[in-house]
Short mmCIF file of C-alpha atoms in Angstrom, two decimals:
data_model
loop_
_atom_site.label_atom_id
_atom_site.label_comp_id
_atom_site.label_asym_id
_atom_site.label_seq_id
_atom_site.Cartn_x
_atom_site.Cartn_y
_atom_site.Cartn_z
CA MET A 19 102.72 -56.07 218.40
CA LYS A 20 102.66 -53.00 216.18
CA LYS A 21 100.03 -50.35 216.93
CA ILE A 22 98.23 -48.30 214.30
CA GLY A 23 96.17 -45.23 215.11
CA ILE A 24 93.29 -44.18 212.88
CA ILE A 25 91.74 -40.72 213.06
CA ILE A 26 88.00 -41.41 212.93
CA GLU A 27 85.75 -38.62 211.70
CA THR A 28 82.20 -38.39 213.01
CA GLU A 29 79.15 -36.54 211.79
CA ASN A 30 78.65 -33.43 213.87
CA ARG A 31 75.99 -31.29 212.28
CA GLU A 32 72.77 -29.67 213.36
CA THR A 33 69.58 -31.60 212.84
CA GLU A 34 66.76 -30.53 210.54
CA ASN A 35 64.89 -28.84 213.40
CA ARG A 36 66.25 -25.30 213.41
CA GLU A 37 63.25 -23.75 215.17
CA THR A 38 64.63 -24.47 218.62
CA GLU A 39 67.69 -22.88 220.13
CA ASN A 40 69.01 -26.22 221.34
CA ARG A 41 71.76 -27.48 219.12
CA GLU A 42 71.34 -31.21 218.54
CA THR A 43 74.23 -33.05 216.98
CA GLU A 44 74.80 -36.50 215.59
CA ASN A 45 77.71 -37.23 217.90
CA GLY A 46 78.75 -40.86 217.58
CA GLN A 47 77.58 -41.19 213.97
CA ILE A 48 80.74 -42.52 212.34
CA LYS A 49 81.33 -41.71 208.69
CA GLU A 50 81.21 -44.95 206.72
CA THR A 51 84.29 -43.99 204.70
CA ASN A 52 86.38 -44.60 207.84
CA TYR A 53 85.80 -48.34 207.57
CA GLY A 54 87.91 -48.66 204.42
CA VAL A 55 90.85 -47.10 206.28
CA ILE A 56 90.39 -49.65 209.08
CA THR A 57 90.43 -52.47 206.52
CA LEU A 58 93.68 -51.11 205.10
CA ALA A 59 95.26 -51.16 208.56
CA GLN A 60 94.23 -54.81 209.09
CA LYS A 61 96.62 -55.91 206.34
CA ASP A 62 99.51 -55.30 208.71
CA ASP A 63 98.16 -57.63 211.43
CA ALA A 64 98.53 -54.86 213.99
CA ARG A 65 96.43 -53.63 216.89
CA ILE A 66 94.20 -50.83 215.66
CA TYR A 67 93.26 -47.85 217.82
CA ALA A 68 90.53 -45.42 216.77
CA PHE A 69 90.92 -41.76 217.73
CA ILE A 70 87.31 -40.58 217.59
CA LEU A 71 86.97 -36.83 217.06
CA SER A 72 83.61 -35.53 218.28
CA GLU A 73 82.08 -32.56 220.01
CA ASN A 74 81.73 -33.15 223.76
CA GLY A 75 82.56 -36.83 223.33
CA ILE A 76 80.37 -39.75 222.37
CA ASP A 77 76.94 -39.58 223.99
CA ASP A 78 76.59 -42.17 226.75
CA ASN A 79 73.50 -43.66 225.11
CA LYS A 80 75.46 -44.16 221.87
CA LYS A 81 78.67 -45.65 223.24
CA ASP A 82 77.47 -49.23 222.86
CA ARG A 83 76.42 -48.55 219.28
CA VAL A 84 79.78 -46.98 218.44
CA LYS A 85 81.59 -49.91 220.05
CA ASP A 86 79.51 -52.40 218.07
CA ASN A 87 80.12 -50.51 214.82
CA LEU A 88 83.88 -50.42 215.26
CA ALA A 89 84.00 -53.99 216.59
CA ALA A 90 82.50 -55.22 213.33
CA TRP A 91 85.37 -53.74 211.32
CA GLY A 92 88.34 -54.75 213.43
CA VAL A 93 89.14 -51.96 215.90
CA HIS A 94 90.85 -53.12 219.09
CA GLY A 95 90.89 -49.86 221.07
CA ILE A 96 88.59 -46.82 221.09
CA VAL A 97 90.00 -43.48 222.23
CA ASP A 98 87.10 -41.04 222.72
CA MET A 99 88.48 -37.55 222.13
CA GLY A 100 85.62 -35.24 223.05
CA PHE A 101 86.31 -31.58 222.32
CA GLN A 102 84.49 -28.47 223.45
CA ALA A 103 82.67 -26.58 220.69
CA ARG A 104 85.39 -23.92 220.20
CA ALA A 105 88.13 -26.54 220.22
CA MET A 106 86.20 -28.64 217.70
CA GLU A 107 86.42 -25.73 215.27
CA ASN A 108 90.17 -25.37 215.77
CA PRO A 109 92.21 -27.99 213.84
CA MET A 110 95.36 -27.15 215.79
CA VAL A 111 93.75 -28.16 219.09
CA GLN A 112 92.64 -31.49 217.65
CA ALA A 113 96.03 -32.10 216.05
CA SER A 114 97.94 -31.40 219.25
CA ASN A 115 95.76 -33.84 221.20
CA ILE A 116 96.14 -36.57 218.58
CA ALA A 117 99.91 -36.10 218.63
CA ALA A 118 99.95 -36.24 222.43
CA ALA A 119 97.82 -39.39 222.48
CA ALA A 120 100.07 -41.08 219.92
CA LYS A 121 103.14 -40.38 222.05
CA GLU A 122 101.42 -41.48 225.27
CA MET A 123 100.17 -44.74 223.74
CA ASP A 124 103.32 -45.52 221.70
CA ILE A 125 101.45 -45.40 218.40
CA TYR A 126 103.93 -44.64 215.63
CA THR A 127 101.77 -45.17 212.53
CA ILE A 128 98.73 -42.93 212.03
CA LEU A 129 96.15 -43.06 209.26
CA GLY A 130 93.18 -40.86 208.44
CA LEU A 131 90.85 -39.84 205.66
CA SER A 132 92.20 -37.50 203.02
CA SER A 133 88.94 -35.55 203.28
CA ALA A 134 88.53 -31.80 203.70
CA ARG A 135 88.75 -32.20 207.47
CA GLY A 136 91.55 -34.72 207.26
CA ARG A 137 93.64 -32.44 205.06
CA ASP A 138 93.24 -29.76 207.70
CA ILE A 139 94.26 -31.95 210.65
CA ILE A 140 96.63 -34.73 209.54
CA PRO A 141 99.43 -32.46 208.21
CA ARG A 142 99.36 -30.56 211.52
CA VAL A 143 99.76 -33.83 213.45
CA ALA A 144 102.72 -34.71 211.22
CA ALA A 145 104.32 -31.33 211.84
CA LEU A 146 103.92 -31.67 215.61
CA LEU A 147 105.48 -35.15 215.52
CA ASP A 148 108.19 -34.05 213.06
CA ALA A 149 107.04 -36.95 210.91
CA PRO A 150 106.88 -37.65 207.15
CA LEU A 151 103.44 -37.62 205.56
CA VAL A 152 101.72 -38.66 202.32
CA MET A 153 98.16 -37.56 201.56
CA ASP A 154 95.60 -38.84 199.03
CA CYS A 155 96.98 -42.39 199.14
CA MET A 156 95.32 -45.05 197.00
CA ASP A 157 96.96 -47.86 198.96
CA VAL A 158 99.61 -48.29 201.66
CA ASP A 159 101.99 -51.14 202.48
CA LEU A 160 102.20 -50.62 206.23
CA ASN A 161 104.81 -53.35 206.69
CA ASN A 162 107.28 -51.25 204.72
CA ASN A 163 105.64 -47.81 205.08
CA VAL A 164 105.23 -47.43 201.32
CA ALA A 165 102.33 -45.37 199.95
CA ARG A 166 100.91 -45.50 196.42
CA THR A 167 99.56 -42.26 194.98
CA SER A 168 98.27 -41.14 191.59
CA GLN A 169 100.48 -38.58 189.83
CA TYR A 170 100.32 -36.49 186.65
CA SER A 171 96.54 -36.74 186.30
CA GLY A 172 96.62 -40.50 186.76
CA LYS A 173 99.29 -41.14 184.14
CA ALA A 174 101.66 -42.59 186.73
CA ILE A 175 101.48 -44.33 190.10
CA ALA A 176 104.17 -43.27 192.57
CA SER A 177 105.44 -45.52 195.37
CA ILE A 178 106.66 -43.34 198.23
CA LYS A 179 108.57 -44.82 201.18
CA LEU A 180 108.43 -42.97 204.48
CA LYS A 181 111.23 -43.12 207.03
CA GLY A 182 110.86 -41.78 210.54
CA GLU A 183 109.92 -42.65 214.10
CA PHE A 184 106.33 -41.62 213.32
CA VAL A 185 104.72 -41.93 209.87
CA LEU A 186 101.36 -40.59 208.71
CA PHE A 187 99.14 -41.40 205.74
CA GLY A 188 95.99 -39.73 204.43
CA ILE A 189 93.82 -42.26 202.56
CA ARG A 190 91.59 -41.21 199.68
CA PRO A 191 87.94 -41.85 200.66
CA ASN A 192 86.50 -45.01 199.08
CA ALA A 193 89.93 -46.04 197.76
CA VAL A 194 89.80 -49.23 199.84
CA GLN A 195 86.76 -51.50 199.99
CA ALA A 196 85.77 -52.06 203.61
CA VAL A 197 85.77 -55.70 204.76
CA PRO A 198 84.25 -56.76 208.14
CA CYS A 199 86.67 -58.25 210.67
CA PRO A 200 84.89 -58.76 214.01
CA CYS A 201 86.78 -58.29 217.27
CA GLU A 202 86.12 -57.06 220.80
CA PRO A 203 87.39 -53.48 221.38
CA GLU A 204 87.86 -51.67 224.65
CA TYR A 205 87.53 -47.99 225.53
CA PHE A 206 90.56 -45.92 226.48
CA SER A 207 90.32 -42.59 228.23
CA PHE A 208 92.39 -39.59 227.22
CA ASP A 209 92.43 -36.25 229.01
CA VAL A 210 91.76 -33.81 226.16
CA ASP A 211 93.36 -30.37 226.40
CA ASN A 212 90.82 -27.88 225.00
CA SER A 213 93.13 -24.88 225.40
CA ILE A 214 93.09 -22.59 222.37
CA PRO A 215 96.67 -21.58 221.45
CA ASP A 216 97.28 -17.83 221.46
CA ASN A 217 98.98 -18.00 218.07
CA PHE A 218 96.24 -19.97 216.32
CA LYS A 219 92.67 -18.83 216.80
CA VAL A 220 89.75 -19.25 214.41
CA LEU A 221 88.30 -15.76 214.11
CA PHE A 222 85.55 -16.52 211.60
CA ARG A 223 84.52 -19.05 208.98
CA ASP A 224 83.65 -18.04 205.42
CA TYR A 225 81.78 -20.82 203.66
CA GLY A 226 81.53 -18.85 200.42
CA ASP A 227 78.63 -19.10 198.03
CA GLN A 228 76.63 -22.16 198.97
CA SER A 229 73.62 -21.34 196.80
CA GLY A 230 72.42 -24.41 194.99
CA ALA A 231 74.14 -26.64 197.52
CA ASP A 232 71.49 -26.66 200.23
CA ASP A 233 70.55 -30.27 199.48
CA GLN A 234 74.14 -31.53 199.44
CA SER A 235 74.23 -33.35 202.77
CA ILE A 236 76.84 -35.88 201.59
CA SER A 237 80.48 -34.94 201.18
CA LEU A 238 81.56 -35.13 197.55
CA SER A 239 84.87 -36.81 198.38
CA GLU A 240 83.20 -39.45 200.54
CA ALA A 241 80.07 -40.23 198.53
CA GLU A 242 79.56 -43.78 197.27
CA ILE A 243 77.42 -42.47 194.40
CA ILE A 244 77.98 -39.21 192.52
CA ILE A 245 75.79 -37.78 189.78
CA ALA A 246 77.58 -34.93 187.99
CA GLY A 247 76.61 -32.39 185.37
CA GLY A 248 78.54 -30.52 182.70
CA ARG A 249 77.92 -28.13 179.84
CA GLY A 250 75.10 -30.36 178.66
CA MET A 251 72.99 -29.21 181.63
CA LYS A 252 72.57 -25.95 179.64
CA ASN A 253 71.80 -23.71 182.63
CA LYS A 254 71.82 -23.36 186.41
CA GLU A 255 68.15 -24.23 186.84
CA ASN A 256 68.52 -27.63 185.19
CA PHE A 257 70.88 -28.80 187.94
CA SER A 258 67.76 -29.21 190.09
CA ILE A 259 67.03 -32.53 188.35
CA LEU A 260 70.43 -33.82 189.50
CA PHE A 261 69.73 -32.80 193.10
CA ASP A 262 66.32 -34.50 192.95
CA CYS A 263 67.88 -37.70 191.63
CA ALA A 264 70.74 -37.53 194.13
CA GLU A 265 68.28 -37.31 197.01
CA LYS A 266 66.59 -40.52 195.89
CA MET A 267 69.94 -42.35 195.54
CA ASN A 268 71.55 -40.92 198.69
CA ALA A 269 74.19 -39.50 196.36
CA ALA A 270 76.26 -36.33 196.03
CA VAL A 271 76.07 -33.89 193.13
CA GLY A 272 79.25 -33.11 191.21
CA ALA A 273 80.07 -30.86 188.27
CA SER A 274 82.63 -30.24 185.56
CA ARG A 275 84.84 -27.16 185.59
CA VAL A 276 82.85 -25.67 182.70
CA ALA A 277 79.61 -25.81 184.70
CA VAL A 278 81.33 -24.16 187.66
CA ASP A 279 83.00 -21.46 185.54
CA LEU A 280 79.63 -20.63 183.98
CA GLY A 281 78.24 -20.01 187.46
CA TRP A 282 75.70 -22.81 187.32
CA ILE A 283 76.90 -24.48 190.54
CA PRO A 284 79.38 -23.61 193.35
CA TYR A 285 83.04 -24.64 193.15
CA ALA A 286 82.54 -27.04 196.07
CA HIS A 287 80.92 -29.43 193.57
CA GLN A 288 83.74 -29.39 191.02
CA VAL A 289 85.32 -32.73 190.16
CA GLY A 290 88.61 -32.89 188.29
CA GLN A 291 92.28 -32.01 188.32
CA THR A 292 91.56 -28.55 189.73
CA GLY A 293 88.63 -29.69 191.85
CA GLU A 294 87.84 -32.69 194.04
CA LYS A 295 89.39 -36.08 193.29
CA VAL A 296 86.81 -38.76 194.01
CA SER A 297 86.62 -42.56 194.10
CA PRO A 298 82.92 -43.44 194.36
CA LEU A 299 81.41 -46.82 193.68
CA VAL A 300 79.30 -45.27 190.92
CA TYR A 301 79.91 -42.05 188.96
CA ILE A 302 77.10 -40.85 186.67
CA ALA A 303 78.32 -38.20 184.21
CA CYS A 304 75.48 -36.18 182.70
CA GLY A 305 76.24 -33.93 179.75
CA ILE A 306 79.98 -34.06 180.44
CA SER A 307 82.35 -34.39 177.50
CA GLY A 308 85.06 -35.97 179.64
CA SER A 309 88.15 -33.83 179.26
CA MET A 310 91.46 -35.20 180.50
CA GLN A 311 91.31 -32.78 183.45
CA HIS A 312 87.86 -33.98 184.52
CA PHE A 313 88.69 -37.65 183.99
CA ALA A 314 91.76 -37.26 186.22
CA GLY A 315 89.48 -36.47 189.15
CA MET A 316 87.10 -39.43 188.82
CA LYS A 317 88.92 -42.17 186.90
CA THR A 318 89.25 -44.31 190.05
CA ALA A 319 85.45 -44.68 190.30
CA LYS A 320 84.51 -48.35 190.43
CA MET A 321 81.82 -47.83 187.76
CA ILE A 322 81.35 -44.95 185.33
CA ILE A 323 77.99 -44.36 183.65
CA ALA A 324 77.71 -41.68 180.96
CA VAL A 325 74.47 -39.97 179.94
CA ASN A 326 75.09 -37.97 176.79
CA SER A 327 73.46 -37.08 173.49
CA ASP A 328 76.79 -37.62 171.71
CA GLU A 329 78.12 -41.17 171.89
CA ASN A 330 81.48 -40.07 170.45
CA THR A 331 82.56 -38.07 173.52
CA ALA A 332 85.59 -39.05 175.61
CA ILE A 333 83.47 -39.79 178.67
CA VAL A 334 81.47 -42.39 176.73
CA ALA A 335 84.68 -44.02 175.51
CA ASN A 336 85.90 -44.31 179.11
CA SER A 337 82.61 -45.40 180.67
CA ASP A 338 81.48 -48.85 181.72
CA TYR A 339 77.94 -48.12 180.57
CA TYR A 340 76.39 -45.27 178.64
CA VAL A 341 72.95 -44.01 177.72
CA THR A 342 72.55 -41.97 174.54
CA GLY A 343 69.73 -39.44 174.64
CA ASP A 344 68.36 -36.26 176.17
CA LEU A 345 69.44 -36.14 179.81
CA MET A 346 66.53 -33.80 180.56
CA GLU A 347 64.26 -36.75 179.87
CA ILE A 348 66.49 -39.58 181.10
CA ILE A 349 67.35 -38.24 184.58
CA PRO A 350 63.77 -37.32 185.60
CA GLU A 351 62.65 -40.78 184.44
CA LEU A 352 65.44 -42.37 186.50
CA THR A 353 64.32 -40.36 189.52
CA LYS A 354 60.75 -41.49 188.95
CA GLN A 355 61.80 -45.15 188.82
CA LEU A 356 63.87 -45.02 192.02
#
């Protein structure tokens, strides 16, 4: 039976308590966006193996929970790839271990999230395996190794067939709706090599200007709900109402290119052709006109809600629902009602 490997991303961040010197992490907390990738792999009726990337491996007291989580979605084998802290920061170390595990376990098809981390790791795995790769896939026919991707700002859908001993696909987060498929997985051990290559060392990390993004605990590309602001926000300070609302909805905050260019919010929040391409369940556009470039980055949202004072804007024309009025009154009231 065909085997499919899925690179599973886990949360691995410090907890709220920063007063102690002990670094507590959420090892074993699997990102929910992984489950859609697992569902995609099920269409091929193959055995699915999860390569779990975490720092120091899954905590013993969380292994049963991780197993239960993955069992509910159809994973047959769990490969716990626990990396040391320095190796966890080095994408080349993770990529080389994934490639080695794939060879050792005879897994010739590998999927992963086309997230910021996935885009850093998956292409390296493909290079090490001398394999073809397609990122940002909307769907994949794994029987024929054909990927579907959006091209030319969503004006065309390309079908790309991969040919090779190994094939790799990066799946756009939230592109596939996760569907439970219970099974009974088993753990597999893999001897991780934490050696840092001499020719690829991470010397430092520059996270840029993160001001205004302190409350953004949810990745923009992986969020199920996004509330975004544009020129209609009028200034940097007004974005605070979006962050307040996002916190209540467990959502991420996005922005148009205009808002970013005006310095109201960091580039990390930009949605559009030159920013992040997202596929949330709900996209709330506040004070955004809806240029073609912005629409190209969020048109695959399952539901688009526009909040705008002008009902003749492009975003209203392309929305499922819209509210006409002053967003400075509407959004705080929404937050109050949540």
